[in-house]
Amino acid sequence: MARKNTTARAAKSGSNRRSNTMWGGRYKLGPAEIMEKINASIGFDRRLYAQDIAGSVAHCDMLVAQGILTAKDGRDIKRGLAQVKAEIESGKFKFSTKLEDIHFNVEQRLTDIIGPAGGRLHTARSRNDQIALDVRLWVRDTIDKVEAMLQDLQAALIDRADEYSSTIMPGFTHLQTAQPITFGHHLMAYVEMFGRDRSRFADCRARLNESPLGAAALAGSPHPIDPRKTAKALGFDRPMANSLDAVSDRDYVIEFISAASTTAVHLSRLSEEIVIWCSAPFRFIALSDAFTTGSSIMPQKRNPDAAELTRAKVGRIVGAFVALCTILKGLPLTYGKDMQEDKEPLFDAADSLELGIAAMTGMIRDLKASPERMRAVASADYSVATDLADWLVRKVGLPFRQAHHVTGRLVGIAADKGIDLDKLSLEEMQAVEPKIDRSVYRVLTVEASVNARKSLGGTAPANVERAVAEARRRFLGKAGGR
Ligand code: ARG
């Protein structure tokens, strides 16, 4: 009676399809259309096919080595998996939403190719440890790719810093002209940031490098499996110690997206600077036709779209971070289908990050600085005032606070007259501080200002050249200098 009711209800909801072949035993009916729609992940998790198949090969080898599968079954399974992989890569593979996800799609096709032995592959395994493995492998592969891309971005920045090591520009605080700096020094600041980003990805990689295989559904397996074998075969440091943790842990997704978020913040800050530097009031740099777009109405426009889009990507990436934490919070151990919702944000964050890094690398290689323009702005607005105060400390022996006041008065006089500090006469200066002599003029140029800043990590061209050589060694694995 109860069964009849269920059947009638299912029929009414439009579900009269055959039951899922993967759990056919208990199921008489197929899913409602909307059930299939909300449940299926094959539309996006097909991206995991290579990791899924690599995991299956390792699992199969282990089952054979442990005497759980015959050598013949093992050979057939591996031959079948190789064919499935080739079919997917040639675009011939027919993915089916009815088969829900990448695991079932691969297994069903494997069984079509090699027969019932295909069904033996899933011995001592569950889709729960399988998906945990696939995503782990995918994140690991992606980290390796991102790491190499960040290194390439650093290489571009270091090359340009080398080229512009003595190019003077205004350094800003509050986006107000503060002190003269060198463009090379500014670019090298980002080399440090991306270096820290790389180390965050490396940390994440080291921590994620444990294999969840062998946890099966959640509790482990009664078969005489050897999780150490699969872990080793897949390049993991060790199997995970706790089967419940193995199937429910997605820390590595959170960590990856967290590292991606920090990197995206850095990319966004540099993008914003590029947008500012390209704007008409600044004109510090220009991007070529290759990295700008025109306007459909204003013929004179050159818009830095790539920088704007890279600036915005951070929104999606941080959004993915929030999504992941929100999905996982409050999720009881162990696996919950909620976890399937990790993939789209993860993939989108990774894609956005890779695009942003690649676009930024392109822009850095493409940009052309305008040293005259940068220097002109750097020498305006009394940017060498601190140099004058420092000179008063060193040469006249004034306490810094007093030197600050004397300099302030001199800046006030110059500003009233609408002239630069070095255009004040010696008499005008001595009227404020009698001990000032002619040698003061030597510190009142932007060149003198940057050359003097040789303290560790300072902006002097000589420092930048040294930093460039060191960065090549630290980040690019190259011998210093050129
Ligand atoms: N598609 C699932 C996911 O992405 C795979 C694991 C499904 N496991 C299960 N017991 N339904 O998480």
mmCIF file of C-alpha atoms in Angstrom, residues 164-456:
data_model
loop_
_atom_site.group_PDB
_atom_site.id
_atom_site.type_symbol
_atom_site.label_atom_id
_atom_site.label_comp_id
_atom_site.label_asym_id
_atom_site.label_seq_id
_atom_site.Cartn_x
_atom_site.Cartn_y
_atom_site.Cartn_z
ATOM 1 C CA TYR A 164 63.530 51.840 -14.069
ATOM 2 C CA SER A 165 65.856 51.539 -11.076
ATOM 3 C CA SER A 166 66.784 55.237 -11.146
ATOM 4 C CA THR A 167 63.575 56.646 -12.627
ATOM 5 C CA ILE A 168 62.243 59.169 -10.135
ATOM 6 C CA MET A 169 58.559 59.349 -9.302
ATOM 7 C CA PRO A 170 56.585 60.824 -6.426
ATOM 8 C CA GLY A 171 56.012 58.476 -3.529
ATOM 9 C CA PHE A 172 52.610 58.928 -1.959
ATOM 10 C CA THR A 173 50.964 58.624 1.407
ATOM 11 C CA HIS A 174 47.239 59.422 1.487
ATOM 12 C CA LEU A 175 47.721 59.707 -2.312
ATOM 13 C CA GLN A 176 49.397 63.050 -1.553
ATOM 14 C CA THR A 177 52.935 63.631 -2.767
ATOM 15 C CA ALA A 178 55.173 62.604 0.124
ATOM 16 C CA GLN A 179 58.805 62.026 -0.889
ATOM 17 C CA PRO A 180 60.546 61.240 -4.159
ATOM 18 C CA ILE A 181 61.072 57.527 -4.785
ATOM 19 C CA THR A 182 62.206 55.425 -7.710
ATOM 20 C CA PHE A 183 59.780 53.612 -9.965
ATOM 21 C CA GLY A 184 61.926 50.485 -9.703
ATOM 22 C CA HIS A 185 61.580 50.564 -5.920
ATOM 23 C CA HIS A 186 57.816 50.832 -6.245
ATOM 24 C CA LEU A 187 57.631 47.835 -8.576
ATOM 25 C CA MET A 188 59.863 45.819 -6.264
ATOM 26 C CA ALA A 189 57.360 46.315 -3.438
ATOM 27 C CA TYR A 190 54.978 44.093 -5.405
ATOM 28 C CA VAL A 191 57.690 41.489 -5.941
ATOM 29 C CA GLU A 192 57.759 41.090 -2.152
ATOM 30 C CA MET A 193 53.965 40.817 -1.953
ATOM 31 C CA PHE A 194 53.745 38.165 -4.635
ATOM 32 C CA GLY A 195 56.626 36.351 -2.957
ATOM 33 C CA ARG A 196 54.581 36.122 0.242
ATOM 34 C CA ASP A 197 51.599 34.966 -1.811
ATOM 35 C CA ARG A 198 53.685 32.174 -3.273
ATOM 36 C CA SER A 199 54.717 31.063 0.181
ATOM 37 C CA ARG A 200 51.071 31.019 1.293
ATOM 38 C CA PHE A 201 50.213 28.706 -1.602
ATOM 39 C CA ALA A 202 53.231 26.563 -0.785
ATOM 40 C CA ASP A 203 52.059 26.271 2.846
ATOM 41 C CA CYS A 204 48.593 25.274 1.691
ATOM 42 C CA ARG A 205 50.104 22.679 -0.636
ATOM 43 C CA ALA A 206 52.240 21.177 2.104
ATOM 44 C CA ARG A 207 49.281 20.893 4.470
ATOM 45 C CA LEU A 208 46.876 19.413 1.922
ATOM 46 C CA ASN A 209 49.299 16.772 0.755
ATOM 47 C CA GLU A 210 47.717 13.821 2.575
ATOM 48 C CA SER A 211 45.563 11.210 0.880
ATOM 49 C CA PRO A 212 41.937 10.644 1.929
ATOM 50 C CA LEU A 213 41.703 7.352 -0.005
ATOM 51 C CA GLY A 214 40.860 4.387 2.176
ATOM 52 C CA ALA A 215 38.355 6.286 4.302
ATOM 53 C CA ALA A 216 35.700 4.897 1.947
ATOM 54 C CA ALA A 217 32.247 6.220 2.923
ATOM 55 C CA LEU A 218 33.413 7.504 6.305
ATOM 56 C CA ALA A 219 34.524 4.675 8.601
ATOM 57 C CA GLY A 220 37.276 2.923 6.671
ATOM 58 C CA SER A 221 37.074 -0.460 4.949
ATOM 59 C CA PRO A 222 36.846 -4.108 5.991
ATOM 60 C CA HIS A 223 38.972 -5.070 2.970
ATOM 61 C CA PRO A 224 42.721 -5.548 3.457
ATOM 62 C CA ILE A 225 43.525 -2.258 1.714
ATOM 63 C CA ASP A 226 46.788 -0.330 1.995
ATOM 64 C CA PRO A 227 46.144 3.435 1.989
ATOM 65 C CA ARG A 228 49.913 4.032 2.161
ATOM 66 C CA LYS A 229 50.280 2.552 -1.312
ATOM 67 C CA THR A 230 47.684 4.817 -2.919
ATOM 68 C CA ALA A 231 49.040 7.820 -1.046
ATOM 69 C CA LYS A 232 52.546 7.142 -2.320
ATOM 70 C CA ALA A 233 51.411 6.461 -5.878
ATOM 71 C CA LEU A 234 49.596 9.791 -6.020
ATOM 72 C CA GLY A 235 52.503 11.807 -4.638
ATOM 73 C CA PHE A 236 51.033 12.377 -1.182
ATOM 74 C CA ASP A 237 53.221 12.482 1.910
ATOM 75 C CA ARG A 238 50.989 10.067 3.830
ATOM 76 C CA PRO A 239 47.388 8.886 4.164
ATOM 77 C CA MET A 240 45.098 10.930 6.382
ATOM 78 C CA ALA A 241 45.020 9.644 9.948
ATOM 79 C CA ASN A 242 41.268 9.810 10.565
ATOM 80 C CA SER A 243 38.681 8.471 8.116
ATOM 81 C CA LEU A 244 35.936 10.849 9.288
ATOM 82 C CA ASP A 245 38.205 13.827 8.808
ATOM 83 C CA ALA A 246 39.343 12.454 5.451
ATOM 84 C CA VAL A 247 35.870 12.618 3.882
ATOM 85 C CA SER A 248 34.678 15.805 5.550
ATOM 86 C CA ASP A 249 37.747 18.042 5.443
ATOM 87 C CA ARG A 250 37.686 20.880 2.931
ATOM 88 C CA ASP A 251 40.187 23.084 4.786
ATOM 89 C CA TYR A 252 42.420 22.976 1.749
ATOM 90 C CA VAL A 253 39.720 24.577 -0.375
ATOM 91 C CA ILE A 254 39.272 27.350 2.185
ATOM 92 C CA GLU A 255 43.032 27.804 2.475
ATOM 93 C CA PHE A 256 43.521 27.878 -1.264
ATOM 94 C CA ILE A 257 40.800 30.488 -1.754
ATOM 95 C CA SER A 258 42.137 32.440 1.198
ATOM 96 C CA ALA A 259 45.599 32.573 -0.367
ATOM 97 C CA ALA A 260 43.918 33.440 -3.666
ATOM 98 C CA SER A 261 42.028 36.270 -1.961
ATOM 99 C CA THR A 262 45.215 37.811 -0.576
ATOM 100 C CA THR A 263 46.864 37.537 -3.986
ATOM 101 C CA ALA A 264 43.788 39.083 -5.590
ATOM 102 C CA VAL A 265 43.954 41.987 -3.133
ATOM 103 C CA HIS A 266 47.546 42.618 -4.245
ATOM 104 C CA LEU A 267 46.592 42.378 -7.902
ATOM 105 C CA SER A 268 43.741 44.791 -7.261
ATOM 106 C CA ARG A 269 45.972 47.369 -5.583
ATOM 107 C CA LEU A 270 48.475 47.267 -8.426
ATOM 108 C CA SER A 271 45.610 47.455 -10.929
ATOM 109 C CA GLU A 272 44.274 50.537 -9.219
ATOM 110 C CA GLU A 273 47.715 52.148 -9.407
ATOM 111 C CA ILE A 274 47.908 51.339 -13.103
ATOM 112 C CA VAL A 275 44.498 52.943 -13.642
ATOM 113 C CA ILE A 276 45.634 56.050 -11.743
ATOM 114 C CA TRP A 277 49.021 56.213 -13.483
ATOM 115 C CA CYS A 278 47.336 55.947 -16.900
ATOM 116 C CA SER A 279 44.839 58.740 -16.181
ATOM 117 C CA ALA A 280 45.248 62.147 -17.861
ATOM 118 C CA PRO A 281 46.104 64.109 -14.681
ATOM 119 C CA PHE A 282 48.923 61.622 -13.973
ATOM 120 C CA ARG A 283 50.193 60.239 -17.294
ATOM 121 C CA PHE A 284 52.984 58.397 -15.474
ATOM 122 C CA ILE A 285 52.695 55.373 -17.713
ATOM 123 C CA ALA A 286 50.987 54.333 -20.911
ATOM 124 C CA LEU A 287 49.703 50.937 -21.939
ATOM 125 C CA SER A 288 49.858 50.035 -25.609
ATOM 126 C CA ASP A 289 46.960 49.204 -27.922
ATOM 127 C CA ALA A 290 47.429 45.599 -26.849
ATOM 128 C CA PHE A 291 46.264 46.305 -23.296
ATOM 129 C CA THR A 292 43.705 49.087 -23.707
ATOM 130 C CA THR A 293 40.360 49.481 -25.407
ATOM 131 C CA GLY A 294 38.866 52.442 -27.222
ATOM 132 C CA SER A 295 35.537 54.112 -26.637
ATOM 133 C CA SER A 296 32.611 53.737 -29.016
ATOM 134 C CA ILE A 297 31.893 57.460 -28.782
ATOM 135 C CA MET A 298 35.057 59.254 -27.625
ATOM 136 C CA PRO A 299 37.780 58.748 -30.225
ATOM 137 C CA GLN A 300 40.566 59.980 -27.953
ATOM 138 C CA LYS A 301 39.969 57.373 -25.224
ATOM 139 C CA ARG A 302 42.353 54.594 -24.202
ATOM 140 C CA ASN A 303 40.769 52.694 -21.368
ATOM 141 C CA PRO A 304 42.820 50.391 -19.125
ATOM 142 C CA ASP A 305 40.108 47.703 -19.077
ATOM 143 C CA ALA A 306 42.439 44.839 -18.203
ATOM 144 C CA ALA A 307 43.530 46.684 -15.069
ATOM 145 C CA GLU A 308 39.945 47.527 -14.172
ATOM 146 C CA LEU A 309 38.828 43.919 -14.593
ATOM 147 C CA THR A 310 41.782 42.606 -12.603
ATOM 148 C CA ARG A 311 40.925 45.169 -9.920
ATOM 149 C CA ALA A 312 37.387 43.755 -9.821
ATOM 150 C CA LYS A 313 38.229 40.013 -9.854
ATOM 151 C CA VAL A 314 38.961 40.226 -6.147
ATOM 152 C CA GLY A 315 35.210 40.584 -5.579
ATOM 153 C CA ARG A 316 34.508 37.153 -7.035
ATOM 154 C CA ILE A 317 37.443 35.537 -5.289
ATOM 155 C CA VAL A 318 36.631 36.910 -1.850
ATOM 156 C CA GLY A 319 33.010 36.017 -2.619
ATOM 157 C CA ALA A 320 34.111 32.411 -3.116
ATOM 158 C CA PHE A 321 35.891 32.498 0.234
ATOM 159 C CA VAL A 322 32.744 33.672 1.984
ATOM 160 C CA ALA A 323 30.698 31.051 0.102
ATOM 161 C CA LEU A 324 33.004 28.200 1.171
ATOM 162 C CA CYS A 325 33.119 29.191 4.828
ATOM 163 C CA THR A 326 29.362 29.615 4.864
ATOM 164 C CA ILE A 327 28.762 26.248 3.193
ATOM 165 C CA LEU A 328 30.999 24.408 5.637
ATOM 166 C CA LYS A 329 30.050 26.135 8.850
ATOM 167 C CA GLY A 330 27.632 24.103 10.912
ATOM 168 C CA LEU A 331 27.996 21.033 8.691
ATOM 169 C CA PRO A 332 27.969 17.945 10.930
ATOM 170 C CA LEU A 333 30.523 15.218 10.312
ATOM 171 C CA THR A 334 30.995 13.619 7.947
ATOM 172 C CA TYR A 335 30.065 14.059 4.324
ATOM 173 C CA GLY A 336 27.065 16.189 3.383
ATOM 174 C CA LYS A 337 25.885 16.915 -0.131
ATOM 175 C CA ASP A 338 26.385 20.568 0.778
ATOM 176 C CA MET A 339 30.013 19.901 -0.017
ATOM 177 C CA GLN A 340 29.204 19.581 -3.681
ATOM 178 C CA GLU A 341 28.567 23.336 -3.606
ATOM 179 C CA ASP A 342 32.278 23.936 -3.028
ATOM 180 C CA LYS A 343 33.209 23.336 -6.625
ATOM 181 C CA GLU A 344 31.736 26.183 -8.609
ATOM 182 C CA PRO A 345 33.126 28.883 -6.282
ATOM 183 C CA LEU A 346 36.472 27.068 -6.175
ATOM 184 C CA PHE A 347 36.714 26.777 -9.953
ATOM 185 C CA ASP A 348 35.571 30.350 -10.475
ATOM 186 C CA ALA A 349 38.058 31.679 -7.928
ATOM 187 C CA ALA A 350 40.913 29.738 -9.541
ATOM 188 C CA ASP A 351 39.929 30.819 -13.065
ATOM 189 C CA SER A 352 39.576 34.454 -12.003
ATOM 190 C CA LEU A 353 42.906 34.378 -10.228
ATOM 191 C CA GLU A 354 44.755 32.849 -13.159
ATOM 192 C CA LEU A 355 43.233 35.349 -15.553
ATOM 193 C CA GLY A 356 44.141 38.230 -13.254
ATOM 194 C CA ILE A 357 47.755 37.107 -12.830
ATOM 195 C CA ALA A 358 48.173 36.564 -16.567
ATOM 196 C CA ALA A 359 46.628 39.950 -17.428
ATOM 197 C CA MET A 360 48.809 41.687 -14.847
ATOM 198 C CA THR A 361 51.952 39.999 -16.164
ATOM 199 C CA GLY A 362 51.002 41.171 -19.651
ATOM 200 C CA MET A 363 50.429 44.752 -18.493
ATOM 201 C CA ILE A 364 53.688 44.912 -16.551
ATOM 202 C CA ARG A 365 55.639 43.764 -19.620
ATOM 203 C CA ASP A 366 53.665 46.177 -21.817
ATOM 204 C CA LEU A 367 53.707 49.425 -19.840
ATOM 205 C CA LYS A 368 55.937 52.307 -20.785
ATOM 206 C CA ALA A 369 56.845 54.895 -18.171
ATOM 207 C CA SER A 370 57.162 58.655 -18.765
ATOM 208 C CA PRO A 371 60.203 59.571 -16.655
ATOM 209 C CA GLU A 372 59.973 63.329 -17.409
ATOM 210 C CA ARG A 373 56.380 63.469 -16.302
ATOM 211 C CA MET A 374 57.071 61.417 -13.169
ATOM 212 C CA ARG A 375 60.054 63.588 -12.282
ATOM 213 C CA ALA A 376 58.098 66.802 -12.795
ATOM 214 C CA VAL A 377 55.382 65.682 -10.403
ATOM 215 C CA ALA A 378 57.968 64.307 -7.974
ATOM 216 C CA SER A 379 59.735 67.675 -7.713
ATOM 217 C CA ALA A 380 56.523 69.652 -7.237
ATOM 218 C CA ASP A 381 54.718 70.137 -3.928
ATOM 219 C CA TYR A 382 57.863 70.446 -1.800
ATOM 220 C CA SER A 383 58.604 66.736 -1.850
ATOM 221 C CA VAL A 384 62.183 67.410 -0.677
ATOM 222 C CA ALA A 385 61.051 69.235 2.485
ATOM 223 C CA THR A 386 62.036 66.241 4.627
ATOM 224 C CA ASP A 387 65.513 66.348 3.047
ATOM 225 C CA LEU A 388 65.854 69.968 4.154
ATOM 226 C CA ALA A 389 64.794 69.065 7.695
ATOM 227 C CA ASP A 390 67.243 66.135 7.748
ATOM 228 C CA TRP A 391 70.005 68.479 6.508
ATOM 229 C CA LEU A 392 69.250 70.883 9.391
ATOM 230 C CA VAL A 393 69.611 67.962 11.805
ATOM 231 C CA ARG A 394 72.862 66.709 10.305
ATOM 232 C CA LYS A 395 74.609 70.001 9.410
ATOM 233 C CA VAL A 396 73.192 72.549 11.870
ATOM 234 C CA GLY A 397 72.596 70.166 14.746
ATOM 235 C CA LEU A 398 68.940 71.136 15.286
ATOM 236 C CA PRO A 399 66.705 68.664 17.068
ATOM 237 C CA PHE A 400 64.454 67.083 14.430
ATOM 238 C CA ARG A 401 61.285 68.694 15.811
ATOM 239 C CA GLN A 402 62.829 72.160 15.521
ATOM 240 C CA ALA A 403 64.190 71.371 12.064
ATOM 241 C CA HIS A 404 60.638 70.396 11.099
ATOM 242 C CA HIS A 405 59.381 73.863 12.178
ATOM 243 C CA VAL A 406 62.164 75.763 10.381
ATOM 244 C CA THR A 407 61.482 73.770 7.208
ATOM 245 C CA GLY A 408 57.774 74.402 7.566
ATOM 246 C CA ARG A 409 58.369 78.137 7.690
ATOM 247 C CA LEU A 410 60.611 78.007 4.617
ATOM 248 C CA VAL A 411 57.997 75.945 2.732
ATOM 249 C CA GLY A 412 55.414 78.574 3.715
ATOM 250 C CA ILE A 413 57.574 81.419 2.324
ATOM 251 C CA ALA A 414 58.225 79.503 -0.923
ATOM 252 C CA ALA A 415 54.533 78.615 -1.284
ATOM 253 C CA ASP A 416 53.530 82.272 -0.802
ATOM 254 C CA LYS A 417 55.913 83.232 -3.584
ATOM 255 C CA GLY A 418 54.818 80.300 -5.717
ATOM 256 C CA ILE A 419 58.357 78.931 -6.102
ATOM 257 C CA ASP A 420 60.226 75.718 -5.262
ATOM 258 C CA LEU A 421 62.430 75.451 -2.166
ATOM 259 C CA ASP A 422 65.662 75.549 -4.157
ATOM 260 C CA LYS A 423 64.584 78.889 -5.677
ATOM 261 C CA LEU A 424 64.659 80.622 -2.270
ATOM 262 C CA SER A 425 67.742 82.803 -1.905
ATOM 263 C CA LEU A 426 70.338 82.041 0.772
ATOM 264 C CA GLU A 427 69.399 85.349 2.467
ATOM 265 C CA GLU A 428 65.749 84.345 2.603
ATOM 266 C CA MET A 429 66.719 81.049 4.224
ATOM 267 C CA GLN A 430 69.167 82.632 6.661
ATOM 268 C CA ALA A 431 66.459 85.033 7.771
ATOM 269 C CA VAL A 432 64.704 81.976 9.198
ATOM 270 C CA GLU A 433 67.791 80.019 10.332
ATOM 271 C CA PRO A 434 71.111 81.938 10.275
ATOM 272 C CA LYS A 435 73.247 78.764 10.294
ATOM 273 C CA ILE A 436 72.038 77.644 6.876
ATOM 274 C CA ASP A 437 74.829 77.843 4.271
ATOM 275 C CA ARG A 438 75.110 77.368 0.515
ATOM 276 C CA SER A 439 75.659 73.598 0.753
ATOM 277 C CA VAL A 440 71.954 73.238 1.560
ATOM 278 C CA TYR A 441 71.150 73.495 -2.149
ATOM 279 C CA ARG A 442 72.795 70.120 -2.724
ATOM 280 C CA VAL A 443 69.988 68.314 -0.885
ATOM 281 C CA LEU A 444 67.143 70.208 -2.494
ATOM 282 C CA THR A 445 66.888 68.116 -5.678
ATOM 283 C CA VAL A 446 64.849 64.955 -6.115
ATOM 284 C CA GLU A 447 67.967 63.122 -7.344
ATOM 285 C CA ALA A 448 69.842 63.974 -4.148
ATOM 286 C CA SER A 449 66.797 62.941 -2.153
ATOM 287 C CA VAL A 450 66.507 59.406 -3.585
ATOM 288 C CA ASN A 451 70.285 58.887 -3.726
ATOM 289 C CA ALA A 452 70.494 59.669 -0.028
ATOM 290 C CA ARG A 453 67.965 57.004 0.935
ATOM 291 C CA LYS A 454 70.418 54.138 1.085
ATOM 292 C CA SER A 455 69.187 52.687 4.374
ATOM 293 C CA LEU A 456 68.226 49.027 4.242
#
